């Protein structure tokens, strides 16, 4: 075989006996070798192509090494309280890289090839469950979906026993949604895998708040100049809790607006201004984040009259005028159209970021999986 070595042997250019085209094999340290045809029969041309490929692969590798030296070193993501401003910014920056990747025709890389991720959803979900699945598959990980209806919890097994059982299969990440507050943290203490809280009761939903922050970052440069209103059922909303923590750490000023009975008792301890009135609460706001009425968590309590609620707290074009002129609307979904948000406004892409939030969910979840797994690799090395 005719061959030539370049870059201290990291590039091998060779011709197969039955081919006139130069083939290239590029080996970046600690990465799998990449083999392909240069598409050229002329050595000088093939050399140029190989060097260009080598340079771009080296750059990608440098970025990966930089990523390992990351600012978020923990192996779990269970509470936003565990994140400081620099760590949040680091996760948002990492996720930004996946936004353009997710718009490519070929949306697959091998960052997490050979890794095993479990989606453990013991509560309904569309966005979070599927976006974690899409994220894992785009990074080439193997993802297993476990729903409560298929699990031995129905035969009386405890949740922690289920987790210990799955942990024995050597997974890399467990993504957990469960109605019990604090359950992800408990699970993170008994398993070896990374644990991501995908929503625990009314407590926290960290990746939702991170994807909301990423959506906002795409539109506004500086969080410290932003006034954000979070409106509706604050008491039962894990999205509100996580967003209050993440967005205020990034420097945004937060107004919460809702009926008194739907405000948490400790609301005055949170970094927010509280309003019972949309007109006052939306004044000077750049973003209005609406929340779903969490009917499933209001069992045994008095539900407000939905017509009255829409009139007082439901967001429509008229109430949006109380905010800044071009204020944007967000909603984590699923939406109760015609209750907390006017249907037309929700679909108005000049004002609503709702679909963009879903797209950012995939990018954030790709970043979180990648960061946590690399952190765990580093822990296991030492
Ligand atoms: N926002 C959110 O958590 O949606 P799902 O319940 O559909 O996952």
Coordinates of C-alpha atoms and ligand atoms in Angstrom, one line a residue:
X1 CA 0.0 0.0 0.0
X2 CA 1.2 3.5 -0.9
X3 CA 1.1 5.8 2.2
X4 CA 2.5 9.0 3.7
X5 CA 2.5 10.1 7.3
X6 CA 1.9 13.8 8.4
X7 CA 1.8 15.6 11.7
X8 CA 4.0 13.2 13.5
X9 CA 1.9 10.3 12.3
X10 CA -1.5 11.7 13.4
X11 CA -2.5 11.8 9.7
X12 CA -2.0 8.8 7.5
X13 CA -2.7 9.3 3.7
X14 CA -2.8 6.1 1.8
X15 CA -4.1 4.5 -1.4
X16 CA -5.7 1.1 -1.4
X17 CA -4.5 -1.3 -4.1
X18 CA -7.7 -1.2 -6.0
X19 CA -8.3 2.6 -5.7
X20 CA -6.8 5.7 -7.2
X21 CA -8.2 7.9 -4.5
X22 CA -6.2 9.0 -1.4
X23 CA -7.7 7.8 1.8
X24 CA -7.1 9.6 5.1
X25 CA -6.9 8.3 8.7
X26 CA -6.8 11.0 11.3
X27 CA -6.0 10.1 14.9
X28 CA -6.4 12.8 17.5
X29 CA -5.0 11.8 20.9
X30 CA -7.5 10.1 23.2
X31 CA -10.1 10.1 20.3
X32 CA -11.1 7.3 18.0
X33 CA -9.4 7.4 14.6
X34 CA -11.5 8.9 11.8
X35 CA -11.1 7.2 8.4
X36 CA -12.5 8.5 5.1
X37 CA -11.7 9.2 1.5
X38 CA -10.2 12.6 0.6
X39 CA -12.1 12.4 -2.6
X40 CA -8.9 13.3 -4.5
X41 CA -6.5 11.3 -6.7
X42 CA -3.8 14.1 -6.4
X43 CA -1.5 13.9 -3.4
X44 CA -1.1 17.7 -2.9
X45 CA -4.9 18.1 -2.9
X46 CA -5.5 15.1 -0.6
X47 CA -2.8 16.5 1.8
X48 CA -4.6 19.9 1.9
X49 CA -8.0 18.2 2.7
X50 CA -6.5 15.9 5.3
X51 CA -4.7 18.9 7.1
X52 CA -8.0 20.9 7.1
X53 CA -9.9 17.9 8.6
X54 CA -7.1 17.4 11.2
X55 CA -7.3 21.1 12.1
X56 CA -11.0 21.0 12.6
X57 CA -11.0 17.7 14.6
X58 CA -8.1 19.1 16.8
X59 CA -10.2 22.2 17.4
X60 CA -13.2 20.2 18.4
X61 CA -11.0 18.1 20.7
X62 CA -9.6 21.2 22.3
X63 CA -13.1 22.4 23.0
X64 CA -13.9 19.1 24.6
X65 CA -10.8 19.3 26.8
X66 CA -11.8 22.8 27.7
X67 CA -15.3 21.5 28.5
X68 CA -13.8 18.9 30.9
X69 CA -12.2 21.8 32.8
X70 CA -15.6 23.0 33.4
X71 CA -17.1 25.2 36.1
X72 CA -19.9 22.8 37.1
X73 CA -18.1 19.9 38.7
X74 CA -21.0 18.1 40.4
X75 CA -22.3 14.8 39.1
X76 CA -26.0 15.5 39.9
X77 CA -28.4 18.2 39.0
X78 CA -31.2 18.0 41.6
X79 CA -31.7 21.5 43.0
X80 CA -31.1 25.0 41.6
X81 CA -29.8 26.0 45.1
X82 CA -26.7 23.9 44.2
X83 CA -25.8 26.2 41.3
X84 CA -24.0 29.5 41.6
X85 CA -24.1 32.2 38.9
X86 CA -20.8 31.0 37.2
X87 CA -22.0 27.4 37.0
X88 CA -25.4 28.5 35.5
X89 CA -23.6 30.7 32.9
X90 CA -21.3 27.7 32.1
X91 CA -24.2 25.4 31.5
X92 CA -25.9 28.0 29.3
X93 CA -22.7 28.5 27.3
X94 CA -22.4 24.8 26.8
X95 CA -26.0 24.5 25.7
X96 CA -25.5 27.4 23.2
X97 CA -23.1 25.1 21.3
X98 CA -25.9 22.6 20.8
X99 CA -28.5 25.2 19.4
X100 CA -26.8 25.4 16.0
X101 CA -26.0 21.6 16.1
X102 CA -29.7 20.9 16.5
X103 CA -30.5 22.9 13.4
X104 CA -28.2 20.8 11.2
X105 CA -29.5 18.2 8.8
X106 CA -27.5 15.4 10.6
X107 CA -28.1 15.9 14.3
X108 CA -25.9 13.2 15.7
X109 CA -22.5 13.1 17.3
X110 CA -20.7 10.4 19.3
X111 CA -20.1 12.4 22.5
X112 CA -22.0 9.9 24.7
X113 CA -21.6 6.7 22.6
X114 CA -21.8 3.6 24.8
X115 CA -23.4 5.5 27.7
X116 CA -26.7 4.3 29.3
X117 CA -29.3 6.7 30.4
X118 CA -32.6 5.9 32.1
X119 CA -35.7 8.1 31.8
X120 CA -37.6 7.3 35.0
X121 CA -40.9 9.1 34.8
X122 CA -43.5 8.4 37.5
X123 CA -45.6 11.4 36.5
X124 CA -47.0 12.5 33.2
X125 CA -44.7 14.4 30.8
X126 CA -44.4 15.3 27.2
X127 CA -41.7 18.0 26.8
X128 CA -39.2 16.9 29.5
X129 CA -39.3 13.1 28.8
X130 CA -39.1 13.4 25.0
X131 CA -36.5 16.2 25.0
X132 CA -34.2 14.1 27.3
X133 CA -34.8 11.2 24.9
X134 CA -33.9 13.4 21.9
X135 CA -30.9 14.9 23.7
X136 CA -29.5 11.4 24.7
X137 CA -30.0 10.0 21.2
X138 CA -28.4 13.0 19.4
X139 CA -25.3 12.4 21.6
X140 CA -25.5 8.6 20.7
X141 CA -26.3 7.4 24.2
X142 CA -28.6 4.4 24.7
X143 CA -31.8 5.6 26.4
X144 CA -34.3 3.4 28.2
X145 CA -37.7 4.8 29.1
X146 CA -39.3 3.4 32.2
X147 CA -42.8 4.5 33.1
X148 CA -44.6 3.6 36.3
X149 CA -47.2 1.6 34.5
X150 CA -44.4 -0.8 33.3
X151 CA -42.5 -1.0 36.6
X152 CA -42.5 -3.4 39.5
X153 CA -43.6 -0.5 41.7
X154 CA -47.1 -1.7 40.8
X155 CA -46.2 -5.0 42.5
X156 CA -45.2 -3.2 45.7
X157 CA -41.5 -2.6 45.1
X158 CA -40.4 0.7 46.8
X159 CA -39.1 3.5 44.6
X160 CA -35.6 3.3 46.3
X161 CA -35.5 -0.5 45.6
X162 CA -36.3 0.2 42.0
X163 CA -33.5 2.7 41.8
X164 CA -31.0 0.4 43.5
X165 CA -32.0 -2.4 41.0
X166 CA -31.5 -0.1 38.0
X167 CA -28.2 1.2 39.5
X168 CA -26.9 -2.4 39.5
X169 CA -27.1 -2.3 35.7
X170 CA -24.3 0.4 35.7
X171 CA -26.2 3.3 34.1
X172 CA -24.5 6.6 33.6
X173 CA -27.5 8.8 34.3
X174 CA -30.9 8.5 35.9
X175 CA -33.4 11.1 35.0
X176 CA -36.2 11.2 37.5
X177 CA -39.7 12.7 37.6
X178 CA -41.7 11.9 40.6
X179 CA -44.5 13.6 42.7
X180 CA -42.5 13.4 45.9
X181 CA -40.6 16.5 46.8
X182 CA -36.9 15.9 47.3
X183 CA -36.9 12.4 46.0
X184 CA -34.2 13.0 43.4
X185 CA -31.8 14.1 46.1
X186 CA -32.5 11.0 48.1
X187 CA -31.9 8.8 45.0
X188 CA -28.6 10.6 44.3
X189 CA -27.4 9.5 47.7
X190 CA -27.9 5.8 47.1
X191 CA -26.8 5.3 43.4
X192 CA -23.5 5.6 41.6
X193 CA -25.1 7.1 38.5
X194 CA -25.6 10.9 37.9
X195 CA -29.1 11.9 38.9
X196 CA -31.1 14.7 37.1
X197 CA -34.3 16.0 38.8
X198 CA -36.9 16.2 36.0
X199 CA -39.5 17.6 38.4
X200 CA -40.2 16.5 42.0
X201 CA -43.7 17.5 43.1
X202 CA -44.1 21.3 43.7
X203 CA -40.4 21.5 44.6
X204 CA -38.0 22.0 41.7
X205 CA -37.5 21.5 37.9
X206 CA -33.9 22.7 37.3
X207 CA -33.6 21.9 33.6
X208 CA -36.9 23.8 32.9
X209 CA -35.4 26.9 34.6
X210 CA -32.1 26.5 32.7
X211 CA -33.9 26.2 29.4
X212 CA -36.0 29.2 30.2
X213 CA -32.8 31.2 31.0
X214 CA -31.3 30.1 27.7
X215 CA -34.4 31.2 25.8
X216 CA -34.2 34.6 27.5
X217 CA -30.4 34.8 26.9
X218 CA -31.0 34.4 23.2
X219 CA -33.2 37.5 23.2
X220 CA -31.6 39.8 25.8
X221 CA -27.9 40.4 26.4
X222 CA -28.0 41.3 30.1
X223 CA -30.1 39.6 32.7
X224 CA -29.3 42.4 35.2
X225 CA -31.4 44.9 33.1
X226 CA -34.4 42.6 33.0
X227 CA -37.7 42.7 34.9
X228 CA -39.5 39.4 34.7
X229 CA -43.0 38.6 35.9
X230 CA -43.9 35.1 36.9
X231 CA -47.7 34.8 37.2
X232 CA -50.3 32.4 38.4
X233 CA -50.2 29.3 40.6
X234 CA -46.8 30.0 42.3
X235 CA -47.5 27.8 45.3
X236 CA -47.8 24.5 43.4
X237 CA -45.2 25.4 40.7
X238 CA -41.8 23.8 40.7
X239 CA -41.1 25.8 37.5
X240 CA -41.7 29.1 39.4
X241 CA -39.4 28.0 42.3
X242 CA -36.5 27.0 40.1
X243 CA -36.9 30.0 37.8
X244 CA -37.0 32.4 40.8
X245 CA -33.7 31.0 42.0
X246 CA -31.9 30.7 38.6
X247 CA -33.1 34.0 37.1
X248 CA -32.4 36.0 40.2
X249 CA -28.9 34.5 40.5
X250 CA -28.3 35.7 36.9
X251 CA -29.3 39.2 38.0
X252 CA -32.9 39.6 36.8
X253 CA -35.5 41.3 39.0
X254 CA -38.5 39.1 39.5
X255 CA -42.1 40.1 40.2
X256 CA -44.5 37.3 41.2
X257 CA -48.2 37.9 40.6
X258 CA -51.0 35.7 41.8
X259 CA -53.9 35.2 44.1
X260 CA -52.9 35.3 47.8
X261 CA -53.9 31.6 48.4
X262 CA -51.5 30.6 45.6
X263 CA -48.4 32.2 47.1
X264 CA -46.0 30.1 49.2
X265 CA -45.8 31.0 52.9
X266 CA -42.1 31.8 52.6
X267 CA -42.5 34.1 49.6
X268 CA -41.1 37.0 51.5
X269 CA -37.8 35.1 52.0
X270 CA -37.4 34.7 48.2
X271 CA -35.7 37.4 46.0
X272 CA -39.0 38.6 44.5
X273 CA -41.5 41.5 44.6
X274 CA -45.0 40.2 45.2
X275 CA -48.2 41.6 43.5
X276 CA -51.8 40.4 43.6
X277 CA -52.7 42.6 40.7
X278 CA -51.6 42.1 37.0
X279 CA -51.6 45.9 36.2
X280 CA -49.2 46.7 39.0
X281 CA -47.1 43.5 38.7
X282 CA -46.5 43.7 34.9
X283 CA -45.4 47.4 34.9
X284 CA -42.0 47.7 33.2
X285 CA -41.7 43.9 32.7
X286 CA -39.7 42.7 29.7
X287 CA -41.0 39.1 30.0
X288 CA -44.2 37.7 31.3
X289 CA -43.9 34.0 32.3
X290 CA -47.3 32.4 32.8
X291 CA -47.8 29.2 34.9
X292 CA -50.2 26.4 34.5
X293 CA -52.8 25.9 37.2
X294 CA -51.5 22.7 38.8
X295 CA -55.0 21.0 39.1
X296 CA -53.4 17.7 40.1
X297 CA -51.8 19.3 43.2
X298 CA -54.9 21.2 44.3
X299 CA -56.8 18.0 45.3
X300 CA -58.9 18.6 48.4
X301 CA -58.3 22.4 48.3
X302 CA -60.7 25.0 46.9
X303 CA -60.2 25.6 43.1
X304 CA -60.7 29.2 42.1
X305 CA -63.6 29.9 39.7
X306 CA -61.8 29.5 36.3
X307 CA -63.8 32.3 34.6
X308 CA -62.9 34.8 37.4
X309 CA -59.3 33.6 37.3
X310 CA -59.0 34.2 33.5
X311 CA -60.5 37.7 34.0
X312 CA -58.1 38.6 36.8
X313 CA -54.9 36.7 36.0
X314 CA -55.3 35.2 32.6
X315 CA -52.8 36.8 30.1
X316 CA -54.3 38.3 27.0
X317 CA -53.3 41.2 24.7
X318 CA -55.0 43.7 26.9
X319 CA -53.1 42.7 30.1
X320 CA -49.9 42.4 28.1
X321 CA -50.1 46.1 27.5
X322 CA -49.4 46.7 31.2
X323 CA -45.9 45.4 30.5
X324 CA -43.2 47.0 28.4
X325 CA -44.1 47.8 24.8
X326 CA -42.6 44.7 23.2
X327 CA -42.7 42.4 26.2
X328 CA -42.4 38.7 25.4
X329 CA -44.5 35.8 26.8
X330 CA -43.3 32.5 28.1
X331 CA -45.1 29.4 29.4
X332 CA -43.4 26.1 30.4
X333 CA -46.3 24.0 29.1
X334 CA -48.5 22.2 29.1
X335 CA -50.9 25.1 28.7
X336 CA -54.5 25.5 29.7
X337 CA -55.5 27.6 26.8
X338 CA -58.2 30.1 27.6
X339 CA -57.5 29.8 31.4
X340 CA -54.1 31.2 32.2
X341 CA -53.3 32.3 28.7
X342 CA -55.3 33.5 25.7
X343 CA -54.9 31.0 22.9
X344 CA -54.2 33.5 20.1
X345 CA -51.5 35.2 22.2
X346 CA -49.9 31.8 23.0
X347 CA -49.5 31.1 19.2
X348 CA -48.4 34.6 18.3
X349 CA -44.7 34.1 17.3
X350 CA -44.1 37.9 17.5
X351 CA -44.8 37.8 21.2
X352 CA -44.7 34.2 22.4
X353 CA -41.4 32.3 23.1
X354 CA -43.3 29.1 24.0
X355 CA -42.1 27.0 21.0
X356 CA -38.6 28.4 21.3
X357 CA -38.6 27.2 25.0
X358 CA -39.2 23.7 23.7
X359 CA -36.3 23.9 21.3
X360 CA -34.0 25.2 24.0
X361 CA -35.0 22.3 26.2
X362 CA -33.2 19.9 23.9
X363 CA -30.0 22.0 23.9
X364 CA -30.0 22.4 27.7
X365 CA -30.6 18.7 28.2
X366 CA -27.8 17.7 25.8
X367 CA -25.4 20.1 27.7
X368 CA -26.5 18.7 31.1
X369 CA -26.0 15.1 30.1
X370 CA -22.6 15.8 28.6
X371 CA -21.4 17.8 31.5
X372 CA -22.6 15.4 34.2
X373 CA -21.2 12.3 32.5
X374 CA -17.8 13.9 31.9
X375 CA -17.7 15.0 35.6
X376 CA -18.5 11.5 36.7
X377 CA -15.8 10.1 34.4
X378 CA -13.3 12.5 36.2
X379 CA -14.5 11.4 39.6
X380 CA -14.2 7.7 38.7
X381 CA -10.6 8.3 37.4
X382 CA -9.4 9.5 40.7
Ligands
LIG1 N1 -42.7 21.9 31.2 C1 -42.8 20.6 31.5 O1 -42.2 20.1 32.4 O2 -43.6 19.9 30.6 P1 -43.9 18.3 30.7 O3 -44.7 18.1 32.0 O4 -44.7 18.0 29.4 O5 -42.6 17.6 30.8

